[in-house]
Coordinates of C-alpha atoms in Angstrom, one line a residue:
Chain A
X1 CA 0.0 0.0 0.0
X2 CA 1.2 3.4 -0.9
X3 CA 0.8 5.3 2.4
X4 CA 4.1 7.2 2.3
X5 CA 5.2 9.0 5.4
X6 CA 4.9 12.2 3.4
X7 CA 1.1 11.9 3.0
X8 CA 0.8 11.0 6.7
X9 CA 2.4 14.2 7.8
X10 CA 0.2 16.2 5.4
X11 CA -2.8 14.6 7.0
X12 CA -1.5 15.4 10.5
X13 CA -0.9 19.1 9.6
X14 CA -4.3 19.5 8.1
X15 CA -5.8 17.8 11.2
X16 CA -4.0 20.2 13.5
X17 CA -5.3 23.1 11.5
X18 CA -8.9 21.7 11.5
X19 CA -8.9 21.0 15.2
X20 CA -9.0 24.7 16.1
X21 CA -12.5 25.1 14.9
X22 CA -15.4 22.9 15.8
X23 CA -18.2 23.7 13.4
X24 CA -21.8 22.7 13.8
X25 CA -21.5 20.7 10.6
X26 CA -18.8 18.6 12.2
X27 CA -20.8 17.9 15.3
X28 CA -23.8 16.9 13.3
X29 CA -21.6 14.7 11.1
X30 CA -20.1 12.9 14.0
X31 CA -23.5 12.4 15.8
X32 CA -24.9 10.8 12.6
X33 CA -21.8 8.7 12.3
X34 CA -22.0 7.5 15.9
X35 CA -25.7 6.7 15.5
X36 CA -25.1 4.8 12.2
X37 CA -22.3 2.9 13.9
X38 CA -24.7 2.0 16.7
X39 CA -27.3 0.8 14.2
X40 CA -24.6 -1.4 12.5
X41 CA -23.3 -2.9 15.8
X42 CA -26.8 -3.5 17.3
X43 CA -27.8 -6.7 15.4
X44 CA -24.5 -8.3 16.4
X45 CA -25.0 -7.2 20.0
X46 CA -28.5 -8.6 19.9
X47 CA -27.2 -11.9 18.6
X48 CA -24.6 -12.3 21.3
X49 CA -26.7 -11.2 24.2
X50 CA -29.7 -13.2 22.9
X51 CA -27.6 -16.3 23.1
X52 CA -27.6 -15.9 26.9
X53 CA -31.3 -15.2 27.4
X54 CA -33.9 -17.6 28.5
X55 CA -36.8 -17.8 26.1
X56 CA -39.1 -15.9 28.5
X57 CA -36.6 -13.1 28.7
X58 CA -35.9 -13.1 24.9
X59 CA -39.6 -12.8 24.0
X60 CA -40.5 -10.4 26.8
X61 CA -41.8 -6.9 25.8
X62 CA -40.4 -4.5 26.8
X63 CA -37.2 -6.1 25.7
X64 CA -34.3 -6.8 28.0
X65 CA -31.5 -4.6 26.7
X66 CA -28.9 -5.9 29.1
X67 CA -29.2 -9.6 30.1
X68 CA -28.0 -9.3 33.7
X69 CA -28.7 -13.0 34.5
X70 CA -27.0 -14.8 31.6
X71 CA -27.8 -18.5 31.2
X72 CA -25.9 -21.2 29.3
X73 CA -29.0 -23.5 28.6
X74 CA -29.2 -22.3 25.0
X75 CA -25.7 -23.6 24.4
X76 CA -26.5 -27.0 25.9
X77 CA -29.6 -27.3 23.7
X78 CA -27.5 -26.2 20.7
X79 CA -25.0 -29.0 21.4
X80 CA -27.9 -31.5 20.9
X81 CA -27.4 -30.7 17.2
X82 CA -24.3 -31.9 15.4
X83 CA -22.8 -28.4 15.6
X84 CA -19.2 -29.7 16.1
X85 CA -19.4 -31.6 12.8
X86 CA -20.9 -28.5 11.1
X87 CA -18.0 -26.4 12.6
X88 CA -15.5 -28.9 11.3
X89 CA -17.1 -28.9 7.9
X90 CA -17.1 -25.1 7.6
X91 CA -13.4 -25.0 8.6
X92 CA -12.4 -27.9 6.4
X93 CA -14.1 -26.6 3.3
X94 CA -13.0 -23.0 3.8
X95 CA -9.4 -24.0 4.5
X96 CA -9.2 -26.4 1.5
X97 CA -10.7 -23.7 -0.8
X98 CA -8.3 -21.2 0.6
X99 CA -5.2 -23.4 -0.1
X100 CA -6.4 -24.4 -3.5
X101 CA -7.2 -20.9 -4.7
X102 CA -3.9 -19.4 -3.4
X103 CA -1.9 -22.2 -5.0
X104 CA -3.6 -22.1 -8.4
X105 CA -3.9 -18.3 -8.6
X106 CA -0.4 -17.4 -7.7
X107 CA 1.0 -19.7 -10.4
X108 CA -1.4 -18.4 -13.0
X109 CA -1.3 -14.8 -11.9
X110 CA 2.5 -14.7 -12.0
X111 CA 2.9 -15.9 -15.6
X112 CA 0.0 -13.8 -16.9
X113 CA 1.8 -10.7 -15.5
X114 CA 5.4 -11.5 -16.2
X115 CA 5.6 -13.9 -19.2
X116 CA 4.9 -13.4 -22.9
X117 CA 3.4 -16.3 -24.7
X118 CA 0.7 -16.8 -27.4
X119 CA -2.9 -16.6 -25.9
X120 CA -1.8 -14.7 -22.8
X121 CA -4.2 -11.8 -23.5
X122 CA -7.1 -14.0 -24.5
X123 CA -6.8 -16.1 -21.4
X124 CA -6.7 -13.0 -19.2
X125 CA -9.6 -11.4 -20.8
X126 CA -11.6 -14.6 -20.5
X127 CA -10.9 -14.7 -16.7
X128 CA -11.9 -11.0 -16.3
X129 CA -15.1 -11.4 -18.3
X130 CA -16.1 -14.5 -16.2
X131 CA -15.4 -12.6 -13.1
X132 CA -18.1 -10.0 -13.9
X133 CA -20.7 -12.8 -14.1
X134 CA -22.2 -13.7 -10.8
X135 CA -21.3 -17.1 -9.5
X136 CA -24.9 -17.9 -8.6
X137 CA -26.0 -17.6 -12.2
X138 CA -24.3 -20.8 -13.1
X139 CA -25.4 -22.7 -10.0
X140 CA -28.2 -24.7 -11.8
X141 CA -26.0 -26.1 -14.6
X142 CA -23.2 -26.6 -12.0
X143 CA -25.5 -28.6 -9.9
X144 CA -26.6 -30.8 -12.8
X145 CA -23.0 -31.4 -13.6
X146 CA -22.0 -32.3 -10.1
X147 CA -25.0 -34.6 -10.0
X148 CA -23.7 -36.4 -13.2
X149 CA -20.3 -36.7 -11.4
X150 CA -22.0 -38.2 -8.3
X151 CA -20.5 -35.3 -6.3
X152 CA -23.7 -34.0 -4.6
X153 CA -23.3 -34.1 -0.8
X154 CA -19.6 -34.7 -1.0
X155 CA -16.6 -32.5 0.1
X156 CA -15.3 -32.6 -3.5
X157 CA -18.5 -31.2 -4.8
X158 CA -18.4 -28.4 -2.2
X159 CA -14.7 -27.5 -2.5
X160 CA -13.5 -28.0 -6.1
X161 CA -15.9 -25.7 -8.0
X162 CA -14.9 -22.7 -5.8
X163 CA -11.2 -23.2 -6.9
X164 CA -12.2 -22.4 -10.5
X165 CA -13.4 -18.9 -9.6
X166 CA -11.1 -16.4 -11.4
X167 CA -11.0 -13.5 -8.9
X168 CA -7.8 -14.9 -7.3
X169 CA -6.0 -15.1 -10.7
X170 CA -7.0 -11.5 -11.4
X171 CA -5.8 -10.3 -8.0
X172 CA -2.5 -12.2 -8.3
X173 CA -1.9 -10.9 -11.8
X174 CA -2.4 -7.3 -10.6
X175 CA 0.0 -7.8 -7.8
X176 CA 2.6 -9.8 -9.7
X177 CA 3.0 -6.8 -12.1
X178 CA 4.8 -5.0 -9.3
X179 CA 7.6 -7.6 -9.2
X180 CA 10.7 -6.1 -10.8
X181 CA 11.5 -7.9 -14.1
X182 CA 15.2 -7.4 -13.5
X183 CA 15.0 -9.6 -10.5
X184 CA 13.6 -12.4 -12.6
X185 CA 16.1 -11.8 -15.3
X186 CA 19.0 -11.9 -12.8
X187 CA 17.7 -15.2 -11.4
X188 CA 17.6 -16.6 -14.9
X189 CA 21.1 -15.5 -15.7
X190 CA 22.3 -17.2 -12.5
X191 CA 20.8 -20.5 -13.9
X192 CA 17.8 -20.7 -11.6
X193 CA 15.0 -22.8 -13.0
X194 CA 11.6 -21.3 -13.4
X195 CA 10.2 -23.3 -10.5
X196 CA 13.1 -22.4 -8.2
X197 CA 12.7 -18.7 -9.2
X198 CA 8.9 -18.9 -8.4
X199 CA 9.4 -20.5 -5.0
X200 CA 12.4 -18.5 -3.8
X201 CA 11.8 -15.1 -5.4
X202 CA 8.2 -14.7 -6.5
X203 CA 6.4 -16.3 -3.7
X204 CA 8.1 -14.3 -0.9
X205 CA 7.3 -11.1 -2.8
X206 CA 3.7 -12.2 -3.3
X207 CA 3.2 -12.9 0.4
X208 CA 1.0 -9.9 1.3
X209 CA -1.2 -10.5 -1.7
X210 CA -1.5 -14.1 -0.9
X211 CA -2.4 -13.3 2.6
X212 CA -5.1 -11.0 1.5
X213 CA -6.4 -13.6 -1.0
X214 CA -6.3 -16.4 1.6
X215 CA -8.5 -14.4 4.0
X216 CA -10.8 -13.3 1.3
X217 CA -11.3 -16.8 0.0
X218 CA -11.8 -18.2 3.5
X219 CA -14.6 -15.6 4.2
X220 CA -16.3 -16.1 0.8
X221 CA -16.3 -19.9 1.4
X222 CA -17.5 -19.6 5.0
X223 CA -20.4 -17.3 4.0
X224 CA -21.3 -19.0 0.7
X225 CA -24.7 -20.0 1.7
X226 CA -26.4 -20.6 -1.6
X227 CA -23.9 -23.1 -3.1
X228 CA -23.8 -25.0 0.2
X229 CA -27.5 -25.1 0.4
X230 CA -27.8 -26.6 -3.1
X231 CA -24.9 -29.0 -3.0
X232 CA -25.5 -30.4 0.5
X233 CA -28.1 -33.1 1.3
X234 CA -27.4 -34.8 4.6
X235 CA -27.2 -33.3 8.0
X236 CA -23.6 -34.6 8.4
X237 CA -22.4 -32.7 5.4
X238 CA -23.9 -29.4 6.4
X239 CA -21.7 -26.3 7.1
X240 CA -22.3 -24.3 10.2
X241 CA -24.4 -21.5 8.7
X242 CA -26.5 -24.1 6.8
X243 CA -27.0 -26.2 9.9
X244 CA -28.1 -23.2 11.9
X245 CA -30.5 -22.2 9.1
X246 CA -32.1 -25.7 9.2
X247 CA -32.5 -25.4 13.0
X248 CA -34.9 -22.6 12.4
X249 CA -37.5 -25.2 11.5
X250 CA -37.3 -26.9 14.9
X251 CA -36.7 -23.9 17.3
X252 CA -38.6 -21.1 15.5
X253 CA -39.1 -18.4 18.1
X254 CA -36.8 -20.1 20.7
X255 CA -34.6 -17.1 20.0
X256 CA -32.0 -18.0 22.7
X257 CA -31.0 -21.2 21.0
X258 CA -31.1 -19.6 17.5
X259 CA -28.9 -16.7 18.7
X260 CA -26.4 -19.2 20.2
X261 CA -26.3 -20.9 16.8
X262 CA -26.0 -17.5 15.1
X263 CA -23.1 -16.5 17.4
X264 CA -21.3 -19.7 16.7
X265 CA -21.8 -19.3 12.9
X266 CA -20.4 -15.8 12.8
X267 CA -17.9 -15.4 15.6
X268 CA -15.1 -17.4 14.0
X269 CA -15.2 -15.3 10.9
X270 CA -15.4 -12.0 12.9
X271 CA -12.4 -13.0 15.0
X272 CA -10.5 -13.8 11.8
X273 CA -11.6 -10.5 10.4
X274 CA -10.4 -8.5 13.5
X275 CA -7.1 -10.3 13.5
X276 CA -6.4 -9.6 9.8
X277 CA -8.3 -6.5 9.2
X278 CA -5.3 -5.0 7.4
X279 CA -5.1 -7.8 4.9
X280 CA -8.8 -7.6 4.3
X281 CA -8.6 -3.9 3.6
X282 CA -5.6 -4.5 1.3
X283 CA -7.4 -7.3 -0.6
X284 CA -10.4 -5.2 -1.2
X285 CA -8.4 -2.2 -2.4
X286 CA -6.0 -4.2 -4.5
X287 CA -8.8 -6.0 -6.4
X288 CA -10.4 -2.7 -7.3
X289 CA -7.6 -0.1 -8.0
X290 CA -4.8 -0.7 -10.4
Chain B
X1 CA 24.6 -19.8 -39.1
X2 CA 21.3 -21.4 -38.6
X3 CA 22.1 -22.8 -35.1
X4 CA 21.7 -19.6 -33.2
X5 CA 18.1 -18.7 -34.3
X6 CA 17.1 -22.3 -33.7
X7 CA 18.5 -22.2 -30.3
X8 CA 16.7 -19.0 -29.4
X9 CA 13.5 -20.5 -30.8
X10 CA 13.8 -23.6 -28.7
X11 CA 14.5 -21.5 -25.7
X12 CA 11.4 -19.4 -26.3
X13 CA 9.2 -22.4 -26.8
X14 CA 10.5 -23.9 -23.6
X15 CA 9.5 -20.6 -21.9
X16 CA 6.1 -20.8 -23.4
X17 CA 5.7 -24.4 -22.3
X18 CA 6.6 -23.4 -18.6
X19 CA 4.1 -20.6 -18.8
X20 CA 1.3 -23.0 -20.0
X21 CA 2.3 -25.5 -17.3
X22 CA 1.9 -22.7 -14.6
X23 CA -1.4 -21.8 -16.1
X24 CA -2.7 -25.4 -16.4
X25 CA -4.2 -25.9 -12.9
X26 CA -6.1 -22.5 -12.9
X27 CA -7.3 -23.1 -16.5
X28 CA -8.5 -26.7 -15.7
X29 CA -10.5 -25.7 -12.7
X30 CA -11.9 -22.6 -14.6
X31 CA -12.9 -24.6 -17.7
X32 CA -14.6 -27.4 -15.8
X33 CA -16.3 -25.5 -13.0
X34 CA -17.0 -22.1 -14.6
X35 CA -16.9 -22.0 -18.4
X36 CA -18.4 -25.4 -19.0
X37 CA -21.4 -24.8 -16.6
X38 CA -21.9 -21.4 -18.4
X39 CA -22.3 -23.1 -21.7
X40 CA -24.3 -25.9 -20.3
X41 CA -26.6 -23.4 -18.7
X42 CA -27.4 -21.9 -22.1
X43 CA -27.8 -25.5 -23.5
X44 CA -30.2 -26.6 -20.8
X45 CA -32.3 -23.5 -21.2
X46 CA -33.3 -24.8 -24.6
X47 CA -34.6 -28.0 -23.2
X48 CA -37.7 -29.2 -21.4
X49 CA -35.6 -30.6 -18.5
X50 CA -37.0 -32.1 -15.3
X51 CA -36.8 -35.4 -13.5
X52 CA -38.8 -37.2 -16.0
X53 CA -37.9 -35.6 -19.3
X54 CA -35.0 -34.1 -21.3
X55 CA -36.4 -33.0 -24.7
X56 CA -35.4 -30.1 -26.9
X57 CA -38.0 -27.4 -27.1
X58 CA -36.1 -24.5 -28.6
X59 CA -36.9 -21.1 -27.2
X60 CA -40.1 -22.3 -25.5
X61 CA -38.7 -21.7 -22.0
X62 CA -37.9 -18.1 -22.9
X63 CA -41.4 -17.5 -24.3
X64 CA -42.8 -19.0 -21.1
X65 CA -40.9 -16.4 -19.1
X66 CA -42.3 -13.7 -21.3
X67 CA -45.8 -14.6 -20.1
X68 CA -45.0 -15.8 -16.6
X69 CA -46.4 -13.3 -14.2
X70 CA -44.5 -14.6 -11.2
X71 CA -41.3 -14.1 -13.1
X72 CA -42.3 -10.5 -14.0
X73 CA -43.1 -9.9 -10.4
X74 CA -39.7 -11.3 -9.4
X75 CA -37.9 -9.1 -12.0
X76 CA -39.8 -6.0 -10.9
X77 CA -38.9 -6.7 -7.2
X78 CA -35.3 -7.2 -8.1
X79 CA -35.1 -4.0 -10.1
X80 CA -36.8 -2.1 -7.3
X81 CA -34.3 -3.5 -4.8
X82 CA -31.4 -2.4 -7.1
X83 CA -32.9 1.1 -7.7
X84 CA -33.4 1.7 -4.0
X85 CA -30.3 0.0 -2.6
X86 CA -27.5 1.2 -5.0
X87 CA -27.9 5.0 -4.6
X88 CA -28.3 4.6 -0.8
X89 CA -25.2 2.5 -0.5
X90 CA -23.2 4.9 -2.6
X91 CA -24.4 8.0 -0.7
X92 CA -24.0 6.4 2.7
X93 CA -20.6 5.0 2.0
X94 CA -19.3 8.4 0.7
X95 CA -20.8 10.1 3.7
X96 CA -19.0 7.7 6.1
X97 CA -15.8 7.8 4.2
X98 CA -15.8 11.6 4.1
X99 CA -16.4 11.6 7.8
X100 CA -13.7 9.2 8.8
X101 CA -10.8 9.5 6.4
X102 CA -9.1 12.2 8.2
X103 CA -9.5 10.7 11.6
X104 CA -6.7 8.9 13.4
X105 CA -5.6 5.5 12.2
X106 CA -7.4 3.9 15.2
X107 CA -10.8 5.4 14.8
X108 CA -10.6 4.9 11.0
X109 CA -10.0 1.2 11.5
X110 CA -12.7 1.1 14.1
X111 CA -15.4 2.6 11.9
X112 CA -14.3 0.6 8.9
X113 CA -14.6 -2.5 11.0
X114 CA -18.0 -1.6 12.4
X115 CA -19.5 -1.0 8.9
X116 CA -17.9 -4.1 7.5
X117 CA -19.2 -6.2 10.4
X118 CA -22.5 -7.2 8.7
X119 CA -20.6 -8.3 5.6
X120 CA -18.3 -10.6 7.6
X121 CA -21.2 -12.0 9.7
X122 CA -22.7 -15.1 8.1
X123 CA -25.9 -14.2 6.2
X124 CA -27.7 -16.9 8.2
X125 CA -26.8 -15.1 11.4
X126 CA -27.9 -11.8 10.0
X127 CA -31.3 -13.1 8.9
X128 CA -31.9 -14.9 12.2
X129 CA -31.4 -11.7 14.2
X130 CA -33.3 -9.5 11.7
X131 CA -36.2 -12.0 11.7
X132 CA -36.3 -11.5 15.4
X133 CA -36.1 -7.7 15.2
X134 CA -38.9 -7.6 12.7
X135 CA -41.1 -10.1 14.5
X136 CA -44.6 -8.6 15.0
X137 CA -44.9 -9.8 18.6
X138 CA -41.4 -10.3 20.0
X139 CA -39.4 -7.9 17.8
X140 CA -38.0 -4.7 19.2
X141 CA -38.9 -2.7 16.1
X142 CA -42.5 -2.8 16.9
X143 CA -41.7 -2.1 20.5
X144 CA -39.8 1.0 19.4
X145 CA -42.4 2.2 16.9
X146 CA -45.1 1.4 19.5
X147 CA -43.4 3.7 22.0
X148 CA -44.1 6.6 19.6
X149 CA -47.7 5.5 19.2
X150 CA -47.6 3.5 15.9
X151 CA -49.6 0.4 15.4
X152 CA -47.6 -2.9 15.3
X153 CA -46.7 -4.1 11.8
X154 CA -45.9 -7.5 10.5
X155 CA -42.8 -6.1 8.7
X156 CA -42.0 -9.3 6.8
X157 CA -45.6 -10.5 6.5
X158 CA -47.1 -7.4 5.0
X159 CA -46.7 -7.1 1.2
X160 CA -46.3 -3.4 1.6
X161 CA -43.3 -3.4 3.9
X162 CA -41.7 -6.8 3.3
X163 CA -39.6 -5.9 0.3
X164 CA -38.3 -2.7 1.9
X165 CA -37.6 -4.4 5.2
X166 CA -35.3 -6.8 3.3
X167 CA -33.7 -4.0 1.3
X168 CA -32.7 -2.4 4.6
X169 CA -30.8 -5.5 5.6
X170 CA -29.2 -5.8 2.2
X171 CA -28.0 -2.2 2.5
X172 CA -26.4 -2.9 5.9
X173 CA -24.5 -5.9 4.4
X174 CA -23.4 -4.0 1.3
X175 CA -21.7 -0.8 2.5
X176 CA -18.6 -2.3 4.1
X177 CA -16.6 -2.8 1.0
X178 CA -17.5 0.6 -0.7
X179 CA -16.5 2.4 2.5
X180 CA -13.0 0.8 2.5
X181 CA -12.7 1.7 -1.2
X182 CA -13.8 5.3 -0.7
X183 CA -11.5 5.8 2.3
X184 CA -8.6 4.5 0.2
X185 CA -9.3 6.7 -2.7
X186 CA -10.0 9.8 -0.5
X187 CA -6.6 9.2 1.1
X188 CA -5.0 9.3 -2.3
X189 CA -6.3 12.8 -3.1
X190 CA -3.4 15.1 -2.6
X191 CA -4.2 17.5 0.3
X192 CA -2.6 20.3 -1.7
X193 CA -5.6 20.4 -4.1
X194 CA -8.0 20.9 -1.2
X195 CA -5.8 23.4 0.6
X196 CA -5.3 25.4 -2.6
X197 CA -9.1 25.6 -3.0
X198 CA -9.6 26.5 0.6
X199 CA -7.2 29.4 0.1
X200 CA -9.3 30.6 -2.8
X201 CA -12.3 30.5 -0.4
X202 CA -14.1 27.6 -2.0
X203 CA -17.0 26.3 0.1
X204 CA -16.9 22.7 1.3
X205 CA -19.8 22.0 -1.2
X206 CA -17.7 23.4 -4.1
X207 CA -14.7 21.5 -3.0
X208 CA -16.7 18.3 -2.9
X209 CA -18.3 18.9 -6.3
X210 CA -15.3 20.3 -8.2
X211 CA -12.4 18.4 -6.7
X212 CA -13.4 15.3 -4.7
X213 CA -16.2 14.0 -6.7
X214 CA -14.4 14.0 -10.1
X215 CA -11.4 12.2 -8.4
X216 CA -13.7 9.6 -6.9
X217 CA -15.1 8.7 -10.3
X218 CA -13.1 5.5 -10.8
X219 CA -14.1 4.3 -7.4
X220 CA -17.8 5.3 -8.0
X221 CA -17.8 3.2 -11.2
X222 CA -16.4 0.2 -9.5
X223 CA -18.7 0.5 -6.5
X224 CA -21.8 1.0 -8.6
X225 CA -20.9 -2.1 -10.7
X226 CA -20.3 -4.4 -7.8
X227 CA -23.3 -3.1 -5.8
X228 CA -25.6 -3.5 -8.7
X229 CA -24.4 -7.0 -9.4
X230 CA -24.6 -7.9 -5.7
X231 CA -28.1 -6.6 -5.4
X232 CA -29.3 -8.4 -8.5
X233 CA -28.2 -11.6 -6.9
X234 CA -30.1 -11.2 -3.7
X235 CA -31.1 -14.7 -2.5
X236 CA -30.2 -15.8 1.0
X237 CA -32.0 -12.9 2.7
X238 CA -35.2 -13.8 0.7
X239 CA -35.0 -17.5 1.1
X240 CA -34.3 -17.4 4.8
X241 CA -36.8 -14.6 5.7
X242 CA -39.8 -14.8 3.5
X243 CA -39.3 -17.6 0.8
X244 CA -40.5 -15.0 -1.7
X245 CA -43.8 -14.4 0.1
X246 CA -46.2 -13.0 1.0
X247 CA -47.9 -13.7 -2.3
X248 CA -44.6 -13.2 -4.3
X249 CA -44.2 -9.7 -2.7
X250 CA -40.5 -10.5 -2.1
X251 CA -39.8 -13.0 -4.8
X252 CA -36.6 -12.1 -6.7
X253 CA -35.1 -13.5 -9.9
X254 CA -32.4 -15.5 -8.1
X255 CA -35.1 -16.8 -5.7
X256 CA -37.3 -17.8 -8.6
X257 CA -34.3 -19.7 -10.2
X258 CA -33.8 -21.5 -6.9
X259 CA -37.5 -22.3 -6.5
X260 CA -37.9 -23.5 -10.1
X261 CA -34.9 -25.7 -10.1
X262 CA -34.5 -27.0 -6.6
X263 CA -38.0 -27.0 -5.2
X264 CA -40.0 -27.7 -8.5
X265 CA -37.3 -29.7 -10.2
X266 CA -37.6 -27.8 -13.5
X267 CA -34.0 -27.2 -14.6
X268 CA -34.8 -26.0 -18.1
X269 CA -36.9 -23.1 -17.2
X270 CA -34.7 -22.2 -14.2
X271 CA -31.7 -22.2 -16.6
X272 CA -33.4 -19.8 -19.0
X273 CA -34.1 -17.5 -16.0
X274 CA -30.4 -17.7 -15.1
X275 CA -29.4 -16.8 -18.7
X276 CA -31.8 -13.8 -18.8
X277 CA -30.3 -12.6 -15.5
X278 CA -26.8 -13.1 -16.8
X279 CA -27.6 -11.1 -19.9
X280 CA -29.1 -8.3 -17.9
X281 CA -26.2 -8.1 -15.6
X282 CA -23.8 -8.2 -18.5
X283 CA -25.5 -5.4 -20.3
X284 CA -25.7 -3.2 -17.2
X285 CA -22.0 -3.7 -16.5
X286 CA -21.1 -2.7 -20.1
X287 CA -23.4 0.3 -20.1
X288 CA -22.1 1.5 -16.7
X289 CA -18.5 1.1 -17.9
X290 CA -19.3 2.9 -21.1
X291 CA -21.2 5.7 -19.4
X292 CA -19.1 6.4 -16.4
X293 CA -15.9 5.1 -17.9
X294 CA -15.5 7.8 -20.6
X295 CA -13.5 10.1 -18.4
X296 CA -12.0 7.4 -16.3
X297 CA -8.5 6.1 -16.7
X298 CA -8.4 2.3 -16.7

């Protein structure tokens, strides 16, 4: 990222200058901002606190804003469902997709950025064009194809299709362009093979991009409800969000149990997000701005 | 004399071969799981295809769609969601980005994180909690509106409010990424531009219109395209909250595709809906790039 120290000092200077006057516009802006932030945090607060409310408390009106007597019964009820298996499935599927996408995309992105060969442009344009098309649009034919393979309700069927998605290739191509060509030339003159050069020179340079792509893929997989809904059949193969969604049929307005499930389905992803917020931000901006 | 060129040629070809080898895994996955299904989708859409039959029927599925009122309703709902959500997402994201991009690194990260939170939260968790918030008897929304004297409303059960209730949720899950992008591009605007304008006594409104807005154009374009495409695909919120009801009031194209294929087992008609949706999204992307892209460097 290009936040040079020069820009930072500029921002600092202008901030100091601004601090002198507190305008009404500024106060109003900040109040609206704070209210909006509250509105965005609230559903999450309601999920987590709801997970510790007894049903009578959860459905009481007026609502209990602060559950002062938290109970863990909801979590015990939740464990009557195969949530551990669902959690494992979510982690396993997301991690496999993450590894697959990073591997395949860094190889392809690198040569698309740094090598000249016939068909290069055509292949890249094909990837980019496909990227603009929503993944969900091909879900019906993909499903019939996976059914022909006998891959419905299997890990293969859930994992492999996601590895074909071209966003990673695009991201890696964009980032690989920043690798100095002289470095690769020097390695070649020293007699390093392409694979050695890739492993020892290119991969270390691509590390930040791969980190961003890894986290991104993990999140997309964890939250890819539609594909998982369609490709999964049995309770054992369900992912965590899907399992929680199906629990709705049984528990309906037993909000405590549902919120415990919702907490479990979202907290791992939120923790990962908070730990790697920088990489997330990088991945988002890198994919958009050349 | 001829040895040298031959050598070079062989060297180049070896280089090509390595490149193709590096591309092979990505291309294989792409061809099998993206390109082939795309083509197969078009192919299936020309067939009468369900559990019992697979017979060619030309463009009949498409003419069925032309006269299918539930599909029209779904298309209309989808367009309505897009028309309402996209401008709000853009305006809100720019507002937040403008308000936070000069703040300290810490509070910038904090706000970015807060507004990105619904996008990281699993859509299932999001719907479960909003279903509760909107519940006519146990939801806090009716409690709050009741406190100011309004009658309780079945937000998701009333055809007049259901679609907008869902659009609100869609908006909260859509602003995270645009805010990150706008903060990044606002940070790239040289402060000297703005300071020079301030010295010339430009009003904040003028500075925004004449300096900031034009420089945000590339980001605007990208945000409009991704938000439009995302809104067009709205599915999980619908399926989990209303199943398209009441009386098709919240049915969207993607939900109709799902219903037709996976609940009714009619893959042919569902594929033709998918193709129509893909064409619409493709056309909109091209138009937006042409329209907004004219003065944008890409």
